[in-house]
Amino acid sequence: MGFGNIKTKDGQKQLNDFLADRSYIEGYVPSQADVVVFEALSGAPPADLFHALRWFKHMSSYKKPEMQSWPGVKQPLGNYGPKGGAAAAAADSDDDDDDDDIDLFGSDDEADAAAEKLKEERLAAYAAKKSKKPALIAKSMIILDVKPWDDETDMKEVEKSVRSIDTDGLVWGTSKLVPLAYGIKKLQISCVVEDDKVGTDFLEESITAFEDFVQSVDVAAFNKI
């Protein structure tokens, strides 16, 4: 189904609902999908559509050259957004057919040994099918503000140090320098973490350990994926 005309109120509400549990249009980092949807808007969504407005403000913080470097290939607007329609209905129908093929209990009249054996085989097949479904891994998108000591701090070294933190369940994303005051700039960097493996305390402690470069670390945004 995808997005329709997101310049309209209904279209922007659809975008807001879609972003209720997402940080980006596709995946865990900004991509050309975000660029297509952002360019299709005529301006900021209204304040009551706060998920769409949060995403719009985040996109607005990037300059066009940065957006052009994001991964992906631009597609028509209708290719992005909520999935549905005939394809989804067909998929649901296929799933229903699969479950219908599995008779957990068989007929009440099947009391002989052959029927019992068939029922056991069906139960085993059903259990095997369910066991193959992957477990859901809880993840979060975190944006960190890393502040240096002064304007003479080498921000390239700051970013290099931050990205050197490597652990299971942590993936670094995009970054940019944001002006503070008196010529000082902070590093704003995003990452995706597996909630059970990496927390904000670990990130803050690991980054502030680079005490020659880093004065402090703040969590600028924290969103469940």
CSV table of C-alpha atoms in Angstrom, one decimal:
chain,number,residue,atom,x,y,z
A,1,MET,CA,0.0,0.0,0.0
A,2,GLY,CA,2.7,2.5,1.0
A,3,PHE,CA,2.4,6.2,1.6
A,4,GLY,CA,-0.2,8.3,-0.3
A,5,ASN,CA,-0.2,12.1,-0.5
A,6,ILE,CA,1.7,13.1,2.7
A,7,LYS,CA,1.1,16.8,2.1
A,8,THR,CA,-2.5,16.2,3.4
A,9,LYS,CA,-3.6,15.9,7.0
A,10,ASP,CA,-4.6,12.2,6.5
A,11,GLY,CA,-1.3,11.5,4.7
A,12,GLN,CA,0.7,13.0,7.6
A,13,LYS,CA,-1.3,11.1,10.1
A,14,GLN,CA,-0.4,7.9,8.2
A,15,LEU,CA,3.2,8.9,8.4
A,16,ASN,CA,2.9,9.7,12.2
A,17,ASP,CA,1.4,6.2,12.9
A,18,PHE,CA,4.1,4.6,10.8
A,19,LEU,CA,6.9,6.3,12.8
A,20,ALA,CA,5.3,5.6,16.2
A,21,ASP,CA,7.8,2.7,16.8
A,22,ARG,CA,10.5,3.6,14.2
A,23,SER,CA,13.4,6.1,14.1
A,24,TYR,CA,13.7,6.0,10.3
A,25,ILE,CA,11.6,5.0,7.3
A,26,GLU,CA,13.7,1.9,6.7
A,27,GLY,CA,16.2,0.1,8.9
A,28,TYR,CA,18.2,1.6,11.8
A,29,VAL,CA,20.1,4.4,10.1
A,30,PRO,CA,19.1,7.3,7.7
A,31,SER,CA,18.7,6.2,4.1
A,32,GLN,CA,17.4,7.4,0.7
A,33,ALA,CA,14.0,6.3,1.9
A,34,ASP,CA,14.0,9.1,4.5
A,35,VAL,CA,15.1,11.5,1.8
A,36,VAL,CA,12.2,10.6,-0.5
A,37,VAL,CA,9.6,11.0,2.2
A,38,PHE,CA,11.2,14.2,3.6
A,39,GLU,CA,11.2,15.8,0.2
A,40,ALA,CA,7.6,14.9,-0.4
A,41,LEU,CA,6.5,16.9,2.6
A,42,SER,CA,5.6,20.6,2.1
A,43,GLY,CA,6.7,21.5,5.6
A,44,ALA,CA,6.8,20.4,9.3
A,45,PRO,CA,3.9,18.2,10.4
A,46,PRO,CA,1.6,19.8,13.1
A,47,ALA,CA,2.6,19.5,16.8
A,48,ASP,CA,-0.1,16.9,17.6
A,49,LEU,CA,1.6,14.4,15.2
A,50,PHE,CA,4.6,14.3,17.4
A,51,HIS,CA,6.2,11.1,15.9
A,52,ALA,CA,6.2,12.6,12.4
A,53,LEU,CA,7.4,16.0,13.8
A,54,ARG,CA,10.2,14.3,15.8
A,55,TRP,CA,11.4,12.5,12.6
A,56,PHE,CA,11.0,15.7,10.5
A,57,LYS,CA,13.1,17.8,12.9
A,58,HIS,CA,15.8,15.1,13.0
A,59,MET,CA,15.9,15.0,9.2
A,60,SER,CA,16.0,18.8,9.1
A,61,SER,CA,19.2,18.8,11.1
A,62,TYR,CA,21.1,17.3,8.1
A,63,LYS,CA,22.3,19.2,5.1
A,64,LYS,CA,21.6,18.1,1.6
A,65,PRO,CA,25.1,16.8,0.8
A,66,GLU,CA,24.9,14.6,3.9
A,67,MET,CA,21.6,13.2,2.8
A,68,GLN,CA,23.0,12.4,-0.7
A,69,SER,CA,25.6,10.2,0.9
A,70,TRP,CA,23.1,8.0,2.7
A,71,PRO,CA,22.7,4.4,1.6
A,72,GLY,CA,20.0,3.1,-0.7
A,73,VAL,CA,18.4,4.0,-4.0
A,74,LYS,CA,15.5,6.4,-4.3
A,75,GLN,CA,12.2,4.8,-5.2
A,76,PRO,CA,8.7,6.2,-5.7
A,77,LEU,CA,7.0,7.4,-2.5
A,78,GLY,CA,4.3,4.7,-2.7
A,79,ASN,CA,7.0,2.0,-2.3
A,80,TYR,CA,7.7,3.2,1.3
A,81,GLY,CA,5.5,3.1,4.3
A,82,PRO,CA,2.9,0.6,5.7
A,83,LYS,CA,2.5,-2.6,3.7
A,84,GLY,CA,-0.9,-4.0,3.0
A,85,GLY,CA,-3.4,-4.6,0.2
A,86,ALA,CA,-3.7,-7.7,-1.9
A,87,ALA,CA,-0.1,-8.9,-1.4
A,88,ALA,CA,-0.5,-8.9,2.4
A,89,ALA,CA,-3.9,-10.6,2.2
A,90,ALA,CA,-2.4,-13.3,0.0
A,91,ALA,CA,0.5,-13.8,2.4
A,92,ASP,CA,-2.0,-14.1,5.3
A,93,SER,CA,-4.0,-16.5,3.3
A,94,ASP,CA,-0.9,-18.6,2.7
A,95,ASP,CA,-0.1,-18.6,6.4
A,96,ASP,CA,-3.7,-19.7,7.2
A,97,ASP,CA,-3.4,-22.5,4.6
A,98,ASP,CA,-0.2,-23.7,6.2
A,99,ASP,CA,-1.9,-23.9,9.6
A,100,ASP,CA,-5.0,-25.5,8.1
A,101,ASP,CA,-2.7,-28.2,6.7
A,102,ILE,CA,-1.7,-29.2,10.2
A,103,ASP,CA,-4.5,-31.1,12.0
A,104,LEU,CA,-3.4,-31.2,15.6
A,105,PHE,CA,-6.0,-33.7,16.8
A,106,GLY,CA,-7.3,-35.6,13.8
A,107,SER,CA,-10.8,-37.1,13.6
A,108,ASP,CA,-12.6,-38.5,16.6
A,109,ASP,CA,-13.0,-41.7,14.6
A,110,GLU,CA,-9.3,-42.2,14.2
A,111,ALA,CA,-8.7,-44.5,17.1
A,112,ASP,CA,-6.6,-47.2,15.6
A,113,ALA,CA,-2.8,-47.3,15.8
A,114,ALA,CA,-2.2,-45.9,12.3
A,115,ALA,CA,-4.3,-42.8,13.1
A,116,GLU,CA,-2.4,-42.2,16.4
A,117,LYS,CA,0.9,-42.4,14.6
A,118,LEU,CA,-0.2,-39.9,12.0
A,119,LYS,CA,-1.4,-37.5,14.7
A,120,GLU,CA,2.0,-37.8,16.4
A,121,GLU,CA,3.8,-37.0,13.1
A,122,ARG,CA,1.6,-34.0,12.6
A,123,LEU,CA,2.3,-32.7,16.1
A,124,ALA,CA,6.0,-33.1,15.6
A,125,ALA,CA,5.9,-31.3,12.3
A,126,TYR,CA,3.9,-28.4,13.8
A,127,ALA,CA,6.3,-28.1,16.8
A,128,ALA,CA,9.3,-28.1,14.4
A,129,LYS,CA,7.7,-25.3,12.3
A,130,LYS,CA,7.1,-23.1,15.4
A,131,SER,CA,10.6,-23.7,16.7
A,132,LYS,CA,12.1,-22.2,13.6
A,133,LYS,CA,10.6,-18.8,14.2
A,134,PRO,CA,13.4,-16.4,15.3
A,135,ALA,CA,13.3,-14.9,18.7
A,136,LEU,CA,12.6,-11.1,18.9
A,137,ILE,CA,15.6,-9.1,19.9
A,138,ALA,CA,14.9,-5.8,21.6
A,139,LYS,CA,16.9,-3.0,20.1
A,140,SER,CA,17.2,0.8,20.7
A,141,MET,CA,18.5,3.8,18.6
A,142,ILE,CA,20.6,6.1,20.8
A,143,ILE,CA,22.0,9.5,19.8
A,144,LEU,CA,24.9,10.7,21.9
A,145,ASP,CA,26.3,14.2,22.3
A,146,VAL,CA,30.1,14.0,23.0
A,147,LYS,CA,31.6,17.3,24.2
A,148,PRO,CA,35.3,18.1,24.0
A,149,TRP,CA,37.4,20.2,26.5
A,150,ASP,CA,37.9,23.2,24.2
A,151,ASP,CA,38.1,24.4,20.6
A,152,GLU,CA,41.6,23.0,20.1
A,153,THR,CA,40.5,19.4,20.6
A,154,ASP,CA,40.9,17.3,17.4
A,155,MET,CA,37.3,16.2,16.7
A,156,LYS,CA,38.5,13.6,14.2
A,157,GLU,CA,40.4,11.9,17.0
A,158,VAL,CA,37.3,12.2,19.2
A,159,GLU,CA,35.2,10.4,16.6
A,160,LYS,CA,37.9,7.8,15.9
A,161,SER,CA,38.1,7.1,19.7
A,162,VAL,CA,34.3,6.7,20.0
A,163,ARG,CA,34.0,4.4,17.1
A,164,SER,CA,36.9,2.3,18.4
A,165,ILE,CA,34.5,1.1,21.1
A,166,ASP,CA,33.5,-2.4,19.8
A,167,THR,CA,31.3,-4.8,21.6
A,168,ASP,CA,28.7,-7.4,20.8
A,169,GLY,CA,25.3,-5.8,20.3
A,170,LEU,CA,26.6,-2.3,19.3
A,171,VAL,CA,26.6,-0.8,15.8
A,172,TRP,CA,27.7,2.8,15.2
A,173,GLY,CA,25.7,4.9,12.8
A,174,THR,CA,26.0,8.4,11.3
A,175,SER,CA,27.6,11.4,13.0
A,176,LYS,CA,28.0,15.1,12.6
A,177,LEU,CA,29.6,18.1,14.3
A,178,VAL,CA,27.3,20.6,16.0
A,179,PRO,CA,28.5,24.1,17.0
A,180,LEU,CA,28.2,24.9,20.7
A,181,ALA,CA,29.9,28.2,21.6
A,182,TYR,CA,33.3,30.1,21.3
A,183,GLY,CA,34.3,27.9,18.3
A,184,ILE,CA,33.7,24.6,20.2
A,185,LYS,CA,31.8,21.9,18.4
A,186,LYS,CA,30.3,18.7,19.9
A,187,LEU,CA,30.2,15.3,18.2
A,188,GLN,CA,26.7,14.0,17.7
A,189,ILE,CA,26.8,10.3,16.9
A,190,SER,CA,24.1,7.6,16.6
A,191,CYS,CA,24.2,3.9,17.4
A,192,VAL,CA,21.9,0.9,17.5
A,193,VAL,CA,22.2,-1.4,20.6
A,194,GLU,CA,20.7,-4.6,21.7
A,195,ASP,CA,19.0,-3.8,25.0
A,196,ASP,CA,20.1,-6.9,26.8
A,197,LYS,CA,23.8,-6.4,25.9
A,198,VAL,CA,24.6,-2.7,25.8
A,199,GLY,CA,23.2,0.2,27.9
A,200,THR,CA,23.7,3.9,28.2
A,201,ASP,CA,25.9,3.6,31.3
A,202,PHE,CA,28.3,1.4,29.4
A,203,LEU,CA,28.5,3.9,26.5
A,204,GLU,CA,29.0,6.9,28.7
A,205,GLU,CA,31.7,5.2,30.8
A,206,SER,CA,33.5,3.9,27.7
A,207,ILE,CA,33.5,7.3,26.0
A,208,THR,CA,34.5,9.4,29.0
A,209,ALA,CA,37.4,7.0,29.5
A,210,PHE,CA,39.0,9.0,26.6
A,211,GLU,CA,39.7,11.8,29.1
A,212,ASP,CA,42.3,13.5,27.0
A,213,PHE,CA,39.6,14.4,24.4
A,214,VAL,CA,36.2,14.1,26.1
A,215,GLN,CA,34.7,16.3,28.7
A,216,SER,CA,31.3,14.8,29.0
A,217,VAL,CA,28.7,12.6,27.2
A,218,ASP,CA,24.9,13.2,27.1
A,219,VAL,CA,22.1,11.1,25.7
A,220,ALA,CA,20.4,13.3,23.2
A,221,ALA,CA,17.7,10.8,22.1
A,222,PHE,CA,16.7,7.3,23.0
A,223,ASN,CA,14.1,5.4,20.9
A,224,LYS,CA,13.0,1.8,21.0
A,225,ILE,CA,13.1,0.1,17.6
